[in-house]
Amino acid sequence: MGIAYLNMPGFMRAMFIMLCAMMILPELTHAKHARVTRHYKFNIKMQNFTRLCQTKSIVTVNGRFPGPRIIAREGDRIVVKVVNHVQYNVTLHWHGIRQLKSAWADGPAYITQCPIQTGQSFVYNFTVIGQRGTLWWHAHISWLRTTLYGPIVILPKRHVPYPFPQPFREVPIILGEWWKADTEAVINQAMQTGLAPNISDVHTINGLPGPVSNCAAKETFQLKVKPGKTYLLRLINAALNDEMFFSIANHTLTMVEADAVYVKPFSTKIVLITPGQTVNVLLKAKSKAPNGTFAISTRPYATGPASFDNTTATGFLEYKKTSHASNKSNTKKLPLLRAVFPKFNDTVFAMNFHNKVRSLANARFPAKVPKTVDRHFFFTVGLGISKCSKNQQCQGPNNTRVAAAVNNVTFVTPNIALLQAHFFNKSKGVYTTDFPSNPPFKFNYTGTPPSNIFVSSGTKTVVLPYNTSVELVLQDTSIIGAESHPLHLHGFNFFIVGQGNGNFDPKKDPIKFNLVDPAERNTAGVPSGGWVAVRFLADNPVCWSYMNRCLVHALPP
């Protein structure tokens, strides 16, 4: 458990208040130029919900699932007071918000803050700078994210139009999961046994699974549209690990934004969204109301060796008709048309889809890709095994467990927030700054695994000078099994300059990098049995989480 503010000695409280004031002061300076300060109060409380004909108590914000929507305009200041009324420690992360000079508000537990304990509160205070589009918020501790999440809608500044046709209506659509079991019990059991956690029972659209049980009527998302109108669908993938296909039967979607960054519009029947990503698409309704109901569907894209929730969540898109037409059609049920998806492991579709996502890269929305690189990193991402403690009965061979690792290092959660330790110069014994820039040994990463697949462990960080330009290649490995890995960088956007199958070739692959209009995102998926290369500028100081590692940037002069 982290060090709570109330347990600090008096002199440390004074230092903490001064530090917070120093961090908030630039925000206040900027805020006087912002249009609005928007206040929200989030009460974390238990609430009964019924899904799949079964009622259980889940952790919610203000008793809602999914949680409340945060709406702001570019330049607005957002203040959220979070009060914890449940038995669990809680933090909230504002996924994709750059948090310029407001790192204390980012939210990952034990990285930028200690958790909010039962009966305590915390105020998140940040300004939205240079961003507009769809992002989202979610819990960032244990598995509370399975029910603690909601959309963030950032509108352009007043009188600034979208770079695409103005929609008639905007609709958030959040893709998620539902467990019949208590999800905290699920993850705790997995941590004890060393095995993979039990999979979810069903996928959801805006918290609703659709017609997969006798409770379908009350558990199905419905979207009613008017003929000829254009709708902006704000898609969010809130699933823990599953990349998700999304489609609306017999309709074409036009993708216009990814991770709150406008993209070159392109049409598609199917959207693929990695966990944590957001996508805005335009839905142009048919000019005349057709005689049918259309399935709004989502199902997983899965490539790993482990079992996965293979259910399809379904909602209904229906056309509003005139009263005269509706009277005629009430006597018979409209036929349901279903979406058609690729195979669940169609890696070719996945690669082709992601390659279509390109930045606008124009004068109004330039793509500021670092053309030169100061620091190169090569990270292998995959699975391995680690020894369990003697007093723990793990179910792997010789009391071992499966562990995720980057460059063969699996992360050990500290008992004090890394940002706190960094600012108070108390890092000794909390973290080290020797995270490897390259794997400890080379092997055929996507071929036959090495004989020794044990991983090391530690709380290791990477230290970067302020304004360092970084190129990071993330390489999937076939140890235990190749699979796609969703990875999110806090405090930054990055440019996806290249990706490919097999092992990254440092001589041949960089020649093909896109440095003109690559996708700018905050979350990316490392392809199964492949690699992805990203570039970014380390221009946001202090400590930021990346794959639960910490990038510690020196403060600017």
Coordinates of C-alpha atoms in Angstrom, one line a residue:
M1 CA 0.0 0.0 0.0
G2 CA 1.3 3.4 -0.9
I3 CA 2.1 6.2 1.6
A4 CA -1.1 8.2 2.1
Y5 CA -1.0 11.9 2.6
L6 CA -2.6 11.7 6.0
N7 CA 0.2 9.4 7.2
M8 CA 3.0 11.8 6.2
P9 CA 5.1 13.7 8.8
G10 CA 4.3 17.4 9.1
F11 CA 7.4 18.6 7.2
M12 CA 6.7 16.2 4.3
R13 CA 3.1 17.4 4.1
A14 CA 4.4 21.0 3.7
M15 CA 6.8 19.9 1.0
F16 CA 4.1 17.9 -0.7
I17 CA 1.7 21.0 -0.7
M18 CA 4.5 23.2 -2.1
L19 CA 5.3 20.7 -4.8
C20 CA 1.7 20.4 -5.8
A21 CA 1.4 24.2 -5.9
M22 CA 4.5 24.3 -8.2
M23 CA 2.9 21.8 -10.5
I24 CA -0.5 23.4 -10.5
L25 CA 0.8 27.0 -11.0
P26 CA 1.5 26.6 -14.8
E27 CA -2.0 25.1 -15.1
L28 CA -3.6 28.1 -13.4
T29 CA -1.6 30.4 -15.7
H30 CA -2.9 28.6 -18.7
A31 CA -6.4 28.2 -17.3
K32 CA -7.1 32.0 -17.2
H33 CA -7.0 31.8 -21.0
A34 CA -9.2 28.7 -21.1
R35 CA -12.9 29.0 -22.0
V36 CA -14.3 27.0 -19.1
T37 CA -13.4 25.2 -15.9
R38 CA -15.5 22.1 -15.7
H39 CA -16.2 20.5 -12.3
Y40 CA -17.2 16.8 -11.8
K41 CA -17.7 14.8 -8.7
F42 CA -17.1 11.0 -9.0
N43 CA -18.4 9.0 -6.1
I44 CA -16.9 5.5 -6.2
K45 CA -19.7 3.2 -4.9
M46 CA -21.0 -0.3 -5.2
Q47 CA -24.2 -0.8 -7.3
N48 CA -26.3 -3.8 -8.3
F49 CA -26.5 -4.6 -12.0
T50 CA -28.2 -7.4 -13.8
R51 CA -26.6 -9.0 -16.8
L52 CA -27.2 -12.5 -18.3
C53 CA -30.2 -12.9 -15.9
Q54 CA -27.9 -12.6 -12.9
T55 CA -27.5 -9.7 -10.5
K56 CA -24.2 -8.8 -8.8
S57 CA -22.7 -5.7 -7.1
I58 CA -20.0 -3.9 -9.1
V59 CA -17.8 -0.9 -8.5
T60 CA -19.2 2.2 -10.3
V61 CA -18.9 5.9 -10.5
N62 CA -22.1 7.6 -9.2
G63 CA -23.9 4.2 -9.6
R64 CA -23.6 4.2 -13.4
F65 CA -22.2 1.6 -15.7
P66 CA -20.6 2.6 -18.0
G67 CA -19.7 5.7 -16.0
P68 CA -20.6 9.3 -16.7
R69 CA -19.4 11.2 -19.7
I70 CA -16.9 14.0 -19.4
I71 CA -17.4 16.7 -21.9
A72 CA -15.0 19.6 -22.6
R73 CA -13.6 21.8 -25.3
E74 CA -10.0 22.1 -26.3
G75 CA -8.4 24.5 -23.8
D76 CA -10.8 23.8 -21.0
R77 CA -9.7 22.9 -17.5
I78 CA -11.2 19.8 -15.9
V79 CA -11.4 19.3 -12.1
V80 CA -12.7 15.9 -10.9
K81 CA -13.1 15.2 -7.2
V82 CA -13.0 11.4 -6.6
V83 CA -14.4 10.1 -3.3
N84 CA -13.8 6.5 -2.6
H85 CA -16.7 4.7 -0.8
V86 CA -15.7 1.1 -1.6
Q87 CA -13.4 -1.4 0.1
Y88 CA -10.8 -1.3 -2.7
N89 CA -8.0 1.2 -3.2
V90 CA -8.8 3.3 -6.3
T91 CA -7.1 5.5 -8.9
L92 CA -8.5 6.9 -12.2
H93 CA -6.5 7.5 -15.4
W94 CA -7.5 10.0 -18.1
H95 CA -6.4 7.8 -21.0
G96 CA -4.8 9.8 -23.7
I97 CA -4.8 13.2 -22.0
R98 CA -1.3 14.6 -22.4
Q99 CA -1.2 16.0 -18.9
L100 CA 1.2 18.8 -19.7
K101 CA 2.8 19.9 -16.4
S102 CA 0.0 18.0 -14.5
A103 CA 1.6 14.6 -14.0
W104 CA 0.1 14.2 -10.5
A105 CA -3.3 14.0 -12.2
D106 CA -2.4 11.1 -14.6
G107 CA -3.6 8.3 -12.3
P108 CA -1.7 5.0 -12.7
A109 CA -1.3 3.6 -9.2
Y110 CA 2.2 3.6 -7.8
I111 CA 3.5 5.4 -10.8
T112 CA 2.2 9.0 -10.5
Q113 CA 0.2 8.6 -7.3
C114 CA -0.5 6.3 -4.4
P115 CA -4.1 4.9 -4.4
I116 CA -7.1 6.7 -3.0
Q117 CA -7.9 4.6 0.1
T118 CA -11.3 3.8 1.5
G119 CA -13.0 6.9 2.8
Q120 CA -10.5 9.2 1.2
S121 CA -10.7 11.6 -1.8
F122 CA -8.4 13.0 -4.4
V123 CA -8.9 15.9 -6.8
Y124 CA -7.6 15.5 -10.4
N125 CA -6.9 18.8 -12.0
F126 CA -5.7 19.2 -15.6
T127 CA -6.1 21.3 -18.7
V128 CA -6.8 19.9 -22.2
I129 CA -4.1 21.4 -24.4
G130 CA -3.9 20.9 -28.1
Q131 CA -6.3 18.0 -28.2
R132 CA -9.8 17.4 -29.5
G133 CA -11.7 14.2 -30.2
T134 CA -12.6 11.1 -28.2
L135 CA -10.6 9.7 -25.2
W136 CA -11.7 7.9 -22.1
W137 CA -11.2 7.5 -18.4
H138 CA -10.8 4.2 -16.4
A139 CA -9.5 2.8 -13.2
H140 CA -5.8 2.1 -13.1
I141 CA -5.3 -0.4 -10.4
S142 CA -6.0 -4.1 -10.2
W143 CA -9.0 -5.1 -12.3
L144 CA -11.4 -2.3 -11.3
R145 CA -11.2 -1.2 -14.9
T146 CA -13.7 -3.9 -15.9
T147 CA -16.5 -1.7 -14.7
L148 CA -14.9 1.7 -13.9
Y149 CA -14.7 3.5 -17.2
G150 CA -16.4 6.2 -19.3
P151 CA -16.0 8.5 -22.3
I152 CA -14.1 11.8 -22.6
V153 CA -15.5 13.9 -25.4
I154 CA -13.3 16.9 -26.3
L155 CA -15.0 19.3 -28.7
P156 CA -13.0 21.7 -30.9
K157 CA -12.8 25.3 -29.7
R158 CA -16.0 27.3 -30.3
H159 CA -16.6 28.2 -33.9
V160 CA -13.9 25.8 -35.1
P161 CA -15.4 23.2 -37.4
Y162 CA -14.5 19.5 -37.7
P163 CA -12.3 18.8 -40.8
F164 CA -15.1 16.5 -42.0
P165 CA -18.9 16.9 -42.5
Q166 CA -20.7 18.2 -39.4
P167 CA -22.7 15.2 -38.0
F168 CA -26.4 15.3 -37.2
R169 CA -25.7 13.5 -33.8
E170 CA -22.8 12.1 -31.9
V171 CA -23.0 8.7 -30.1
P172 CA -20.3 7.2 -27.7
I173 CA -20.1 3.4 -28.1
I174 CA -17.9 1.7 -25.6
L175 CA -16.8 -2.0 -26.2
G176 CA -16.3 -3.9 -23.0
E177 CA -16.6 -7.2 -21.1
W178 CA -18.8 -8.7 -18.4
W179 CA -17.9 -11.4 -15.9
K180 CA -20.6 -13.2 -13.9
A181 CA -18.0 -13.6 -11.1
D182 CA -16.5 -10.9 -8.9
T183 CA -13.6 -9.7 -11.1
E184 CA -11.4 -8.8 -8.2
A185 CA -11.7 -12.4 -7.1
V186 CA -10.8 -13.6 -10.6
I187 CA -7.6 -11.6 -10.8
N188 CA -6.6 -12.5 -7.2
Q189 CA -7.0 -16.2 -7.9
A190 CA -4.8 -15.8 -11.0
M191 CA -2.2 -14.0 -9.0
Q192 CA -2.2 -16.8 -6.4
T193 CA -2.1 -19.7 -8.8
G194 CA 0.2 -18.2 -11.5
L195 CA -2.2 -19.2 -14.2
A196 CA -4.1 -17.0 -16.7
P197 CA -7.3 -15.4 -15.2
N198 CA -10.7 -16.8 -16.2
I199 CA -12.0 -15.2 -19.4
S200 CA -15.1 -13.0 -19.4
D201 CA -18.5 -14.5 -20.0
V202 CA -19.6 -12.0 -22.7
H203 CA -18.6 -8.9 -24.5
T204 CA -20.7 -5.7 -24.2
I205 CA -21.7 -2.6 -26.1
N206 CA -22.2 0.3 -23.8
G207 CA -22.4 -2.2 -20.9
L208 CA -25.0 -4.4 -22.7
P209 CA -24.3 -7.9 -24.2
G210 CA -27.3 -8.1 -26.5
P211 CA -29.5 -11.1 -27.4
V212 CA -27.3 -13.8 -25.9
S213 CA -29.8 -14.8 -23.2
N214 CA -33.4 -14.7 -22.3
C215 CA -32.8 -11.2 -20.9
A216 CA -32.1 -9.7 -24.3
A217 CA -34.9 -7.1 -24.4
K218 CA -33.4 -5.2 -21.5
E219 CA -29.7 -5.9 -22.3
T220 CA -29.4 -4.7 -25.9
F221 CA -28.0 -1.4 -27.1
Q222 CA -30.2 0.3 -29.7
L223 CA -29.5 3.1 -32.0
K224 CA -32.3 4.8 -33.9
V225 CA -31.3 6.9 -36.9
K226 CA -33.0 9.2 -39.4
P227 CA -32.7 8.4 -43.1
G228 CA -30.1 10.5 -44.9
K229 CA -28.5 11.8 -41.7
T230 CA -24.8 11.5 -40.7
Y231 CA -23.8 10.2 -37.3
L232 CA -20.4 10.4 -35.5
L233 CA -19.8 7.2 -33.6
R234 CA -17.2 7.7 -30.9
L235 CA -15.8 4.1 -30.5
I236 CA -13.8 3.1 -27.4
N237 CA -12.3 -0.3 -26.7
A238 CA -12.5 -0.7 -22.9
A239 CA -11.8 -4.5 -22.9
L240 CA -8.9 -5.6 -20.8
N241 CA -6.9 -7.5 -23.4
D242 CA -9.1 -8.2 -26.5
E243 CA -8.6 -6.4 -29.7
M244 CA -12.1 -6.0 -31.2
F245 CA -13.7 -6.0 -34.6
F246 CA -16.7 -3.6 -35.0
S247 CA -19.2 -3.5 -37.8
I248 CA -22.7 -2.5 -38.6
A249 CA -24.5 -4.8 -41.1
N250 CA -24.9 -3.4 -44.6
H251 CA -23.4 -0.1 -43.7
T252 CA -20.0 1.5 -44.5
L253 CA -18.1 3.5 -41.9
T254 CA -15.7 6.4 -42.6
M255 CA -12.8 6.6 -40.1
V256 CA -11.9 10.2 -39.4
E257 CA -10.1 10.1 -36.1
A258 CA -7.9 7.8 -34.0
D259 CA -6.9 8.5 -30.3
A260 CA -8.1 12.1 -30.5
V261 CA -6.1 12.9 -33.6
Y262 CA -7.7 13.5 -37.0
V263 CA -6.8 11.1 -39.8
K264 CA -7.1 11.0 -43.5
P265 CA -10.7 9.7 -44.0
F266 CA -11.1 6.2 -45.4
S267 CA -14.1 3.9 -45.8
T268 CA -14.3 0.5 -44.2
K269 CA -16.9 -2.1 -43.4
I270 CA -15.0 -3.3 -40.3
V271 CA -13.1 -1.3 -37.7
L272 CA -10.3 -3.0 -35.6
I273 CA -9.6 -1.4 -32.2
T274 CA -6.9 -2.3 -29.8
P275 CA -7.6 -2.2 -26.1
G276 CA -7.3 1.4 -24.9
Q277 CA -7.7 2.9 -28.4
T278 CA -10.5 5.2 -29.5
V279 CA -11.8 5.7 -33.1
N280 CA -14.3 8.2 -34.5
V281 CA -16.2 7.0 -37.5
L282 CA -18.9 8.6 -39.6
L283 CA -22.1 6.6 -40.3
K284 CA -24.1 7.9 -43.2
A285 CA -27.7 6.6 -42.9
K286 CA -29.4 5.3 -46.0
S287 CA -31.4 7.9 -47.9
K288 CA -34.7 5.9 -47.4
A289 CA -35.7 3.8 -44.4
P290 CA -35.0 0.2 -45.4
N291 CA -37.3 -2.6 -44.4
G292 CA -35.0 -4.2 -41.8
T293 CA -33.1 -4.0 -38.6
F294 CA -29.3 -4.0 -38.7
A295 CA -26.9 -5.7 -36.2
I296 CA -24.3 -3.5 -34.5
S297 CA -21.7 -6.1 -33.6
T298 CA -18.3 -6.5 -32.0
R299 CA -16.2 -9.6 -31.6
P300 CA -12.6 -10.3 -30.7
Y301 CA -9.5 -10.5 -32.9
A302 CA -7.3 -13.0 -31.1
T303 CA -3.9 -14.4 -31.9
G304 CA -2.5 -15.9 -28.7
P305 CA -2.4 -19.5 -27.5
A306 CA -4.6 -18.9 -24.5
S307 CA -8.4 -19.3 -24.5
F308 CA -10.4 -16.1 -25.0
D309 CA -14.0 -14.9 -24.9
N310 CA -15.3 -15.7 -28.4
T311 CA -18.7 -14.2 -27.9
T312 CA -20.2 -11.5 -30.2
A313 CA -22.0 -8.6 -28.5
T314 CA -24.8 -7.3 -30.6
G315 CA -26.9 -4.1 -30.7
F316 CA -29.6 -3.0 -33.1
L317 CA -29.6 -0.1 -35.6
E318 CA -33.2 0.8 -36.6
Y319 CA -34.5 3.6 -38.9
K320 CA -37.0 6.0 -37.7
K321 CA -40.0 6.1 -40.0
T322 CA -42.9 8.4 -40.5
S323 CA -46.0 7.7 -38.4
H324 CA -47.9 6.5 -41.5
A325 CA -45.1 4.0 -42.4
S326 CA -44.7 2.8 -38.9
N327 CA -48.4 2.0 -38.6
K328 CA -48.1 -0.3 -41.6
S329 CA -44.9 -2.0 -40.3
N330 CA -46.1 -2.6 -36.8
T331 CA -48.0 -5.7 -37.8
K332 CA -44.8 -7.7 -38.7
K333 CA -41.3 -7.9 -37.2
L334 CA -38.5 -6.5 -39.4
P335 CA -35.8 -8.9 -40.5
L336 CA -32.5 -8.7 -38.8
L337 CA -29.4 -8.4 -41.0
R338 CA -26.1 -9.5 -39.4
A339 CA -22.5 -8.2 -39.8
V340 CA -19.9 -10.4 -41.4
F341 CA -16.4 -10.5 -39.8
P342 CA -13.0 -11.8 -40.8
K343 CA -11.7 -15.0 -39.0
F344 CA -10.9 -14.3 -35.4
N345 CA -7.1 -14.6 -36.1
D346 CA -6.9 -12.8 -39.4
T347 CA -3.5 -11.1 -39.0
V348 CA -3.5 -10.0 -42.7
F349 CA -6.7 -8.0 -42.2
A350 CA -5.3 -6.5 -39.0
M351 CA -2.0 -5.4 -40.6
N352 CA -3.8 -3.9 -43.6
F353 CA -6.3 -2.0 -41.5
H354 CA -3.6 -0.4 -39.3
N355 CA -1.6 0.5 -42.4
K356 CA -4.6 2.6 -43.7
V357 CA -4.5 4.9 -40.6
R358 CA -2.6 8.0 -41.6
S359 CA -2.3 11.5 -40.1
L360 CA -3.8 14.4 -41.9
A361 CA -0.4 16.0 -42.1
N362 CA -1.5 19.3 -43.5
A363 CA -0.9 22.9 -42.6
R364 CA -3.7 23.0 -40.1
F365 CA -2.9 19.6 -38.5
P366 CA 0.8 18.9 -39.2
A367 CA 2.4 15.6 -38.4
K368 CA 5.5 16.6 -36.3
V369 CA 7.4 13.3 -36.7
P370 CA 11.0 13.4 -35.3
K371 CA 13.2 13.2 -38.4
T372 CA 16.3 12.6 -36.4
V373 CA 16.7 10.3 -33.4
D374 CA 18.8 10.8 -30.3
R375 CA 18.0 7.5 -28.5
H376 CA 17.2 4.1 -30.1
F377 CA 15.5 1.4 -28.0
F378 CA 14.7 -2.2 -29.0
F379 CA 12.2 -3.9 -26.6
T380 CA 11.2 -7.5 -26.9
V381 CA 7.6 -7.9 -25.6
G382 CA 6.2 -11.3 -24.6
L383 CA 5.8 -14.0 -22.0
G384 CA 8.2 -16.1 -19.9
I385 CA 8.1 -17.9 -16.6
S386 CA 9.2 -16.8 -13.1
K387 CA 9.7 -18.6 -9.8
C388 CA 7.0 -18.2 -7.2
S389 CA 7.8 -17.7 -3.5
K390 CA 8.1 -20.7 -1.2
N391 CA 4.9 -19.8 0.6
Q392 CA 3.0 -19.6 -2.7
Q393 CA 1.6 -22.6 -4.5
C394 CA 1.8 -21.7 -8.2
Q395 CA 0.5 -24.3 -10.6
G396 CA 3.3 -24.1 -13.2
P397 CA 6.1 -26.6 -13.4
N398 CA 8.3 -26.5 -10.3
N399 CA 6.2 -23.8 -8.6
T400 CA 6.5 -21.3 -11.5
R401 CA 4.1 -18.9 -13.1
V402 CA 3.6 -17.2 -16.5
A403 CA 4.9 -13.6 -16.5
A404 CA 4.9 -10.8 -19.0
A405 CA 8.2 -9.2 -19.7
V406 CA 9.9 -6.4 -21.7
N407 CA 13.6 -7.1 -22.5
N408 CA 13.2 -10.1 -20.1
V409 CA 12.3 -7.9 -17.2
T410 CA 9.0 -8.2 -15.4
F411 CA 7.8 -5.2 -13.5
V412 CA 7.6 -5.2 -9.7
T413 CA 5.1 -2.8 -8.3
P414 CA 6.7 -0.5 -5.6
N415 CA 5.1 0.5 -2.4
I416 CA 5.5 4.2 -3.1
A417 CA 4.6 6.1 -6.2
L418 CA 7.6 6.5 -8.6
L419 CA 6.8 10.1 -9.3
Q420 CA 6.7 10.9 -5.6
A421 CA 10.0 9.1 -5.1
H422 CA 11.5 11.0 -8.0
F423 CA 10.5 14.4 -6.8
F424 CA 11.5 13.9 -3.2
N425 CA 14.8 12.4 -4.3
K426 CA 13.9 9.2 -2.5
S427 CA 14.4 6.8 -5.4
K428 CA 17.0 4.6 -3.6
G429 CA 15.4 1.3 -2.8
V430 CA 12.2 2.3 -4.8
Y431 CA 13.5 2.0 -8.4
T432 CA 16.7 1.9 -10.4
T433 CA 17.6 3.6 -13.7
D434 CA 19.1 0.7 -15.5
F435 CA 16.3 -0.7 -17.6
P436 CA 18.0 -2.3 -20.6
S437 CA 17.9 -0.5 -24.0
N438 CA 18.1 -3.9 -25.8
P439 CA 17.3 -7.5 -25.0
P440 CA 19.9 -9.2 -22.7
F441 CA 20.7 -11.7 -25.5
K442 CA 19.7 -12.1 -29.1
F443 CA 17.7 -15.0 -30.4
N444 CA 15.2 -15.8 -33.2
Y445 CA 12.4 -13.8 -31.6
T446 CA 9.6 -15.2 -33.7
G447 CA 11.1 -18.6 -34.3
T448 CA 12.1 -21.4 -31.9
P449 CA 12.2 -20.0 -28.4
P450 CA 15.4 -20.3 -26.3
S451 CA 15.7 -23.2 -23.8
N452 CA 15.9 -20.8 -20.8
I453 CA 12.6 -18.7 -20.7
F454 CA 13.0 -17.5 -17.1
V455 CA 12.5 -13.7 -16.7
S456 CA 14.2 -11.4 -14.3
S457 CA 12.2 -8.9 -12.2
G458 CA 12.7 -5.4 -10.9
T459 CA 11.4 -1.8 -10.7
K460 CA 13.6 -0.4 -13.4
T461 CA 13.2 2.9 -15.3
V462 CA 14.6 4.6 -18.4
V463 CA 16.0 8.2 -17.9
L464 CA 15.8 10.6 -20.9
P465 CA 17.0 14.2 -21.0
Y466 CA 14.3 16.7 -21.8
N467 CA 13.5 17.1 -25.5
T468 CA 15.2 13.8 -26.5
S469 CA 13.9 12.4 -29.7
V470 CA 13.2 8.7 -29.3
E471 CA 12.7 5.7 -31.6
L472 CA 11.4 2.6 -30.0
V473 CA 11.0 -0.8 -31.8
L474 CA 8.7 -3.2 -30.0
Q475 CA 9.2 -6.8 -31.0
D476 CA 6.8 -9.6 -30.2
T477 CA 8.3 -13.0 -29.2
S478 CA 7.1 -16.6 -29.7
I479 CA 8.1 -17.6 -26.1
I480 CA 5.1 -19.6 -24.8
G481 CA 3.2 -18.3 -27.8
A482 CA 3.1 -15.3 -30.2
E483 CA 0.3 -12.8 -29.6
S484 CA -0.6 -9.2 -30.2
H485 CA 0.2 -6.9 -27.3
P486 CA -1.6 -3.6 -26.6
L487 CA 0.7 -0.9 -25.3
H488 CA 0.0 2.6 -24.1
L489 CA 2.3 5.5 -23.5
H490 CA 1.2 8.0 -20.8
G491 CA 1.8 11.7 -21.2
F492 CA 2.6 11.5 -24.9
N493 CA 1.4 10.7 -28.4
F494 CA 3.7 8.8 -30.6
F495 CA 4.0 8.2 -34.4
I496 CA 3.8 4.7 -35.7
V497 CA 6.5 4.9 -38.4
G498 CA 6.6 1.2 -39.3
Q499 CA 5.4 -2.3 -38.6
G500 CA 5.9 -5.7 -40.1
N501 CA 5.8 -9.5 -39.6
G502 CA 8.7 -11.6 -38.3
N503 CA 11.9 -10.2 -36.8
F504 CA 12.7 -6.5 -37.2
D505 CA 15.7 -6.0 -39.5
P506 CA 17.6 -2.9 -38.4
K507 CA 19.3 -2.6 -41.9
K508 CA 16.3 -3.1 -44.2
D509 CA 13.2 -2.0 -42.3
P510 CA 14.0 1.6 -41.3
I511 CA 14.4 2.5 -45.0
K512 CA 10.7 1.8 -45.4
F513 CA 9.6 4.0 -42.4
N514 CA 6.8 6.5 -43.0
L515 CA 8.1 9.9 -41.8
V516 CA 5.5 11.9 -43.8
D517 CA 2.0 11.0 -42.5
P518 CA 2.3 8.2 -40.0
A519 CA -0.6 7.5 -37.6
E520 CA -0.3 9.6 -34.4
R521 CA -1.6 7.6 -31.4
N522 CA -1.3 7.0 -27.6
T523 CA -1.9 3.3 -27.8
A524 CA -0.7 0.7 -30.3
G525 CA -0.8 -3.1 -30.8
V526 CA 2.4 -5.0 -31.3
P527 CA 1.5 -7.4 -34.1
S528 CA 1.4 -11.1 -33.3
G529 CA 4.7 -12.5 -34.5
G530 CA 5.8 -9.1 -35.7
W531 CA 7.1 -5.7 -34.7
V532 CA 6.1 -2.0 -34.5
A533 CA 8.3 1.1 -34.6
V534 CA 7.3 4.4 -33.0
R535 CA 8.9 7.8 -32.6
F536 CA 8.2 10.6 -30.1
L537 CA 9.7 13.6 -28.5
A538 CA 10.3 13.5 -24.8
D539 CA 9.0 17.0 -24.2
N540 CA 6.7 16.4 -21.2
P541 CA 8.8 16.3 -18.0
V542 CA 8.8 13.9 -15.0
C543 CA 7.8 10.3 -14.7
W544 CA 5.4 8.6 -17.2
S545 CA 4.2 5.1 -17.4
Y546 CA 4.9 3.0 -20.5
M547 CA 4.0 -0.7 -20.2
N548 CA 4.3 -0.2 -16.4
R549 CA 7.9 1.0 -16.9
C550 CA 8.7 4.6 -16.0
L551 CA 10.2 7.1 -18.4
V552 CA 11.8 9.7 -16.1
H553 CA 12.5 12.9 -18.0
A554 CA 14.8 15.6 -16.6
L555 CA 13.0 18.8 -15.9
P556 CA 13.5 21.5 -18.6
P557 CA 16.0 24.2 -17.8

